[in-house]
GROMACS .gro file of C-alpha atoms in nm:
model
  228
    1MET     CA    1  -7.927   5.541   4.489
    2THR     CA    2  -8.132   5.759   4.252
    3LEU     CA    3  -8.397   5.650   4.006
    4PRO     CA    4  -8.213   5.821   3.713
    5ALA     CA    5  -7.909   5.602   3.787
    6ILE     CA    6  -8.125   5.291   3.761
    7VAL     CA    7  -8.280   5.415   3.435
    8THR     CA    8  -7.933   5.486   3.292
    9SER     CA    9  -7.811   5.139   3.390
   10ALA     CA   10  -8.120   4.975   3.237
   11ARG     CA   11  -8.071   5.165   2.910
   12THR     CA   12  -7.706   5.065   2.909
   13LEU     CA   13  -7.814   4.701   2.930
   14GLY     CA   14  -8.034   4.761   2.626
   15TYR     CA   15  -7.736   4.902   2.438
   16TYR     CA   16  -7.518   4.601   2.522
   17THR     CA   17  -7.798   4.365   2.423
   18ARG     CA   18  -7.817   4.525   2.078
   19LEU     CA   19  -7.437   4.529   2.048
   20GLN     CA   20  -7.421   4.160   2.133
   21GLU     CA   21  -7.689   4.073   1.876
   22VAL     CA   22  -7.508   4.258   1.598
   23THR     CA   23  -7.165   4.117   1.688
   24ALA     CA   24  -7.301   3.762   1.701
   25ASN     CA   25  -7.469   3.809   1.361
   26ASN     CA   26  -7.144   3.936   1.211
   27LEU     CA   27  -6.963   3.628   1.341
   28ALA     CA   28  -7.233   3.403   1.196
   29ASN     CA   29  -7.157   3.547   0.851
   30VAL     CA   30  -6.777   3.530   0.845
   31SER     CA   31  -6.794   3.262   0.574
   32SER     CA   32  -7.051   3.448   0.361
   33ASP     CA   33  -6.891   3.584   0.044
   34ALA     CA   34  -6.884   3.964   0.023
   35TYR     CA   35  -7.069   4.001   0.355
   36LYS     CA   36  -7.056   4.355   0.492
   37GLY     CA   37  -7.056   4.378   0.869
   38ASP     CA   38  -7.283   4.593   1.082
   39ARG     CA   39  -7.150   4.839   1.337
   40ILE     CA   40  -7.309   4.965   1.656
   41THR     CA   41  -7.167   5.276   1.816
   42ALA     CA   42  -7.272   5.447   2.139
   43GLN     CA   43  -7.422   5.792   2.121
   44SER     CA   44  -7.540   5.990   2.423
   45LEU     CA   45  -7.804   6.259   2.404
   46ALA     CA   46  -7.751   6.592   2.577
   47GLY     CA   47  -7.818   6.560   2.948
   48ASP     CA   48  -7.838   6.182   2.929
   49ASN     CA   49  -7.544   5.962   3.028
   50SER     CA   50  -7.699   5.642   2.894
   51PRO     CA   51  -7.574   5.523   2.552
   52THR     CA   52  -7.801   5.497   2.250
   53ALA     CA   53  -7.719   5.232   1.990
   54VAL     CA   54  -7.648   5.384   1.647
   55HIS     CA   55  -7.635   5.139   1.355
   56THR     CA   56  -7.411   5.183   1.050
   57LEU     CA   57  -7.285   4.959   0.771
   58ASP     CA   58  -6.920   4.861   0.747
   59LEU     CA   59  -6.852   4.883   0.373
   60ARG     CA   60  -6.478   4.827   0.389
   61GLN     CA   61  -6.319   4.609   0.123
   62GLY     CA   62  -6.300   4.238   0.197
   63THR     CA   63  -6.002   4.022   0.099
   64LEU     CA   64  -6.018   3.869  -0.249
   65ARG     CA   65  -5.982   3.490  -0.259
   66GLU     CA   66  -5.877   3.316  -0.579
   67THR     CA   67  -6.122   3.040  -0.680
   68GLY     CA   68  -6.013   2.942  -1.030
   69ARG     CA   69  -6.379   2.947  -1.141
   70GLY     CA   70  -6.445   3.153  -1.452
   71LEU     CA   71  -6.789   3.268  -1.336
   72ASP     CA   72  -6.661   3.410  -1.008
   73VAL     CA   73  -6.590   3.784  -0.992
   74GLY     CA   74  -6.440   3.967  -0.695
   75LEU     CA   75  -6.503   4.339  -0.667
   76GLU     CA   76  -6.222   4.583  -0.588
   77GLY     CA   77  -6.312   4.936  -0.482
   78ASP     CA   78  -6.632   5.110  -0.382
   79GLY     CA   79  -6.953   5.010  -0.555
   80PHE     CA   80  -7.185   4.725  -0.642
   81LEU     CA   81  -7.314   4.506  -0.919
   82VAL     CA   82  -7.682   4.542  -1.010
   83VAL     CA   83  -7.933   4.255  -1.028
   84ARG     CA   84  -8.295   4.259  -1.139
   85THR     CA   85  -8.522   4.088  -0.887
   86ALA     CA   86  -8.897   4.044  -0.860
   87GLN     CA   87  -8.895   4.339  -0.618
   88GLY     CA   88  -8.691   4.564  -0.847
   89GLU     CA   89  -8.323   4.640  -0.891
   90ARG     CA   90  -8.092   4.553  -0.605
   91LEU     CA   91  -7.722   4.614  -0.538
   92THR     CA   92  -7.482   4.335  -0.449
   93ARG     CA   93  -7.114   4.252  -0.422
   94GLY     CA   94  -7.181   3.881  -0.444
   95GLY     CA   95  -6.983   3.764  -0.746
   96SER     CA   96  -7.067   3.394  -0.769
   97LEU     CA   97  -7.238   3.400  -1.108
   98GLU     CA   98  -7.412   3.146  -1.329
   99ILE     CA   99  -7.536   3.125  -1.687
  100SER     CA  100  -7.911   3.072  -1.724
  101ARG     CA  101  -8.069   2.825  -1.964
  102ASP     CA  102  -8.137   3.120  -2.192
  103GLY     CA  103  -7.769   3.213  -2.193
  104PHE     CA  104  -7.786   3.518  -1.965
  105LEU     CA  105  -7.557   3.602  -1.674
  106VAL     CA  106  -7.743   3.558  -1.345
  107ASP     CA  107  -7.650   3.564  -0.977
  108ARG     CA  108  -7.659   3.256  -0.756
  109HIS     CA  109  -8.031   3.313  -0.696
  110GLY     CA  110  -8.107   3.308  -1.067
  111ASP     CA  111  -8.175   3.682  -1.098
  112LEU     CA  112  -8.045   3.867  -1.401
  113LEU     CA  113  -7.715   4.049  -1.365
  114LEU     CA  114  -7.745   4.383  -1.543
  115GLY     CA  115  -7.501   4.544  -1.779
  116GLU     CA  116  -7.498   4.906  -1.888
  117ASP     CA  117  -7.744   4.818  -2.166
  118GLY     CA  118  -7.952   4.564  -1.976
  119PRO     CA  119  -7.921   4.185  -1.926
  120LEU     CA  120  -7.601   4.025  -2.056
  121HIS     CA  121  -7.632   3.741  -2.306
  122VAL     CA  122  -7.315   3.534  -2.282
  123ALA     CA  123  -7.389   3.210  -2.466
  124GLY     CA  124  -7.060   3.085  -2.607
  125LYS     CA  125  -6.752   2.879  -2.528
  126GLU     CA  126  -6.521   3.132  -2.364
  127LEU     CA  127  -6.626   3.406  -2.121
  128VAL     CA  128  -6.380   3.677  -2.018
  129LEU     CA  129  -6.458   3.949  -1.764
  130GLU     CA  130  -6.208   4.232  -1.789
  131ALA     CA  131  -6.109   4.455  -1.497
  132ASP     CA  132  -6.328   4.745  -1.617
  133GLY     CA  133  -6.632   4.517  -1.638
  134THR     CA  134  -6.619   4.457  -2.012
  135VAL     CA  135  -6.769   4.117  -2.097
  136LEU     CA  136  -6.615   3.921  -2.385
  137VAL     CA  137  -6.770   3.605  -2.528
  138ASP     CA  138  -6.548   3.409  -2.765
  139GLY     CA  139  -6.343   3.726  -2.813
  140ALA     CA  140  -6.641   3.947  -2.904
  141ARG     CA  141  -6.770   4.225  -2.679
  142ALA     CA  142  -7.106   4.128  -2.524
  143GLY     CA  143  -7.146   4.435  -2.303
  144ARG     CA  144  -7.014   4.584  -1.982
  145LEU     CA  145  -7.114   4.522  -1.623
  146ARG     CA  146  -7.316   4.799  -1.464
  147PHE     CA  147  -7.144   4.943  -1.157
  148GLU     CA  148  -7.350   5.154  -0.916
  149THR     CA  149  -7.316   5.309  -0.571
  150VAL     CA  150  -7.484   5.572  -0.353
  151ALA     CA  151  -7.353   5.908  -0.238
  152ASN     CA  152  -7.440   5.834   0.126
  153PRO     CA  153  -7.407   5.482   0.274
  154THR     CA  154  -7.708   5.550   0.499
  155ALA     CA  155  -7.919   5.516   0.183
  156LEU     CA  156  -7.841   5.142   0.172
  157LEU     CA  157  -8.074   4.895   0.340
  158LYS     CA  158  -7.971   4.532   0.387
  159GLU     CA  159  -8.223   4.283   0.254
  160GLY     CA  160  -8.031   3.963   0.324
  161GLU     CA  161  -7.846   3.727   0.091
  162GLY     CA  162  -7.585   3.996   0.031
  163ARG     CA  163  -7.830   4.236  -0.132
  164PHE     CA  164  -7.897   4.602  -0.066
  165ARG     CA  165  -8.187   4.827  -0.156
  166ALA     CA  166  -8.100   5.187  -0.234
  167THR     CA  167  -8.340   5.440  -0.080
  168ALA     CA  168  -8.185   5.722  -0.283
  169ALA     CA  169  -8.078   5.758  -0.645
  170THR     CA  170  -7.773   5.552  -0.739
  171ILE     CA  171  -7.471   5.689  -0.922
  172GLY     CA  172  -7.207   5.524  -1.136
  173ALA     CA  173  -6.917   5.366  -0.948
  174ALA     CA  174  -6.622   5.477  -1.157
  175GLU     CA  175  -6.353   5.337  -0.924
  176LEU     CA  176  -6.486   4.980  -0.913
  177HIS     CA  177  -6.300   4.697  -1.084
  178VAL     CA  178  -6.354   4.323  -1.106
  179ARG     CA  179  -6.117   4.030  -1.082
  180GLN     CA  180  -6.229   3.716  -1.263
  181ARG     CA  181  -6.184   3.379  -1.087
  182ALA     CA  182  -6.195   3.540  -0.743
  183LEU     CA  183  -6.450   3.617  -0.474
  184GLU     CA  184  -6.456   3.882  -0.205
  185GLU     CA  185  -6.459   3.745   0.148
  186ALA     CA  186  -6.656   3.889   0.439
  187ASN     CA  187  -6.498   4.199   0.591
  188VAL     CA  188  -6.548   4.059   0.943
  189SER     CA  189  -6.255   3.928   1.151
  190PRO     CA  190  -6.357   3.615   1.344
  191LEU     CA  191  -6.080   3.675   1.597
  192LEU     CA  192  -6.168   4.038   1.669
  193GLY     CA  193  -6.538   3.955   1.667
  194THR     CA  194  -6.491   3.681   1.926
  195VAL     CA  195  -6.286   3.911   2.149
  196ASP     CA  196  -6.551   4.182   2.117
  197LEU     CA  197  -6.826   3.936   2.207
  198ILE     CA  198  -6.643   3.829   2.524
  199MET     CA  199  -6.591   4.192   2.629
  200ILE     CA  200  -6.957   4.274   2.560
  201GLN     CA  201  -7.076   3.979   2.767
  202ARG     CA  202  -6.854   4.086   3.057
  203ALA     CA  203  -6.979   4.445   3.038
  204TYR     CA  204  -7.338   4.321   3.026
  205ALA     CA  205  -7.283   4.102   3.332
  206ALA     CA  206  -7.123   4.390   3.523
  207ASN     CA  207  -7.412   4.623   3.442
  208THR     CA  208  -7.665   4.356   3.537
  209GLU     CA  209  -7.499   4.318   3.876
  210ALA     CA  210  -7.488   4.695   3.924
  211LEU     CA  211  -7.856   4.724   3.837
  212ARG     CA  212  -7.942   4.444   4.078
  213THR     CA  213  -7.748   4.619   4.354
  214MET     CA  214  -7.913   4.955   4.288
  215ASP     CA  215  -8.256   4.794   4.282
  216GLY     CA  216  -8.185   4.630   4.617
  217VAL     CA  217  -8.066   4.955   4.772
  218LEU     CA  218  -8.369   5.142   4.639
  219GLY     CA  219  -8.597   4.874   4.779
  220THR     CA  220  -8.433   4.901   5.120
  221VAL     CA  221  -8.458   5.280   5.122
  222THR     CA  222  -8.822   5.268   5.015
  223GLY     CA  223  -8.898   5.017   5.289
  224ASP     CA  224  -8.729   5.232   5.552
  225ILE     CA  225  -8.923   5.537   5.443
  226GLY     CA  226  -9.245   5.340   5.464
  227ARG     CA  227  -9.172   5.254   5.826
  228VAL     CA  228  -9.103   5.612   5.933
   0.00000   0.00000   0.00000
């Protein structure tokens, strides 16, 4: 049993450990509105049979769930809403909105939701959010939601709470639409995630046993050589 085989098996265990962590985290967020799952794929370098974990974001559309709440907006298509936080502008698909004491649209954390011309003042009796993002208050136009995206998804960094930081310049998201009184659900399947987790755990156990066997064989061979 060669040392490279043991190294490959050990690296494979590291890959399955990372895969299990990501899969478990996805499952923990199945009830988080607009949650975007993480993906881990295996990539092997030239001359190396051991897998390397490559992380990507799963930005597929989640199912829209009707809520009946006028301040809920579900996003359809590629793109994000923009909020102003203490750390700067952030992208989000979280559509559970509120109205601040000052009459501005804010997200559930109290941060200003931005329109094309800045914060949106919506004090009034009736708020309507049209599919193209136009905001009407008591029948009068109050602005339009700002839709942004990035050219390359690798430029998005998760910051938790459904927010993303763009590491490259954002561009307008022309194909994005909103549905009032709805929220986007997580794009993670609890059934598939559970099945994946079971398969990962089995693969991890099999590789652990293989590594233990190889280690034992190597120890025996080393001992025999020492007695020669």
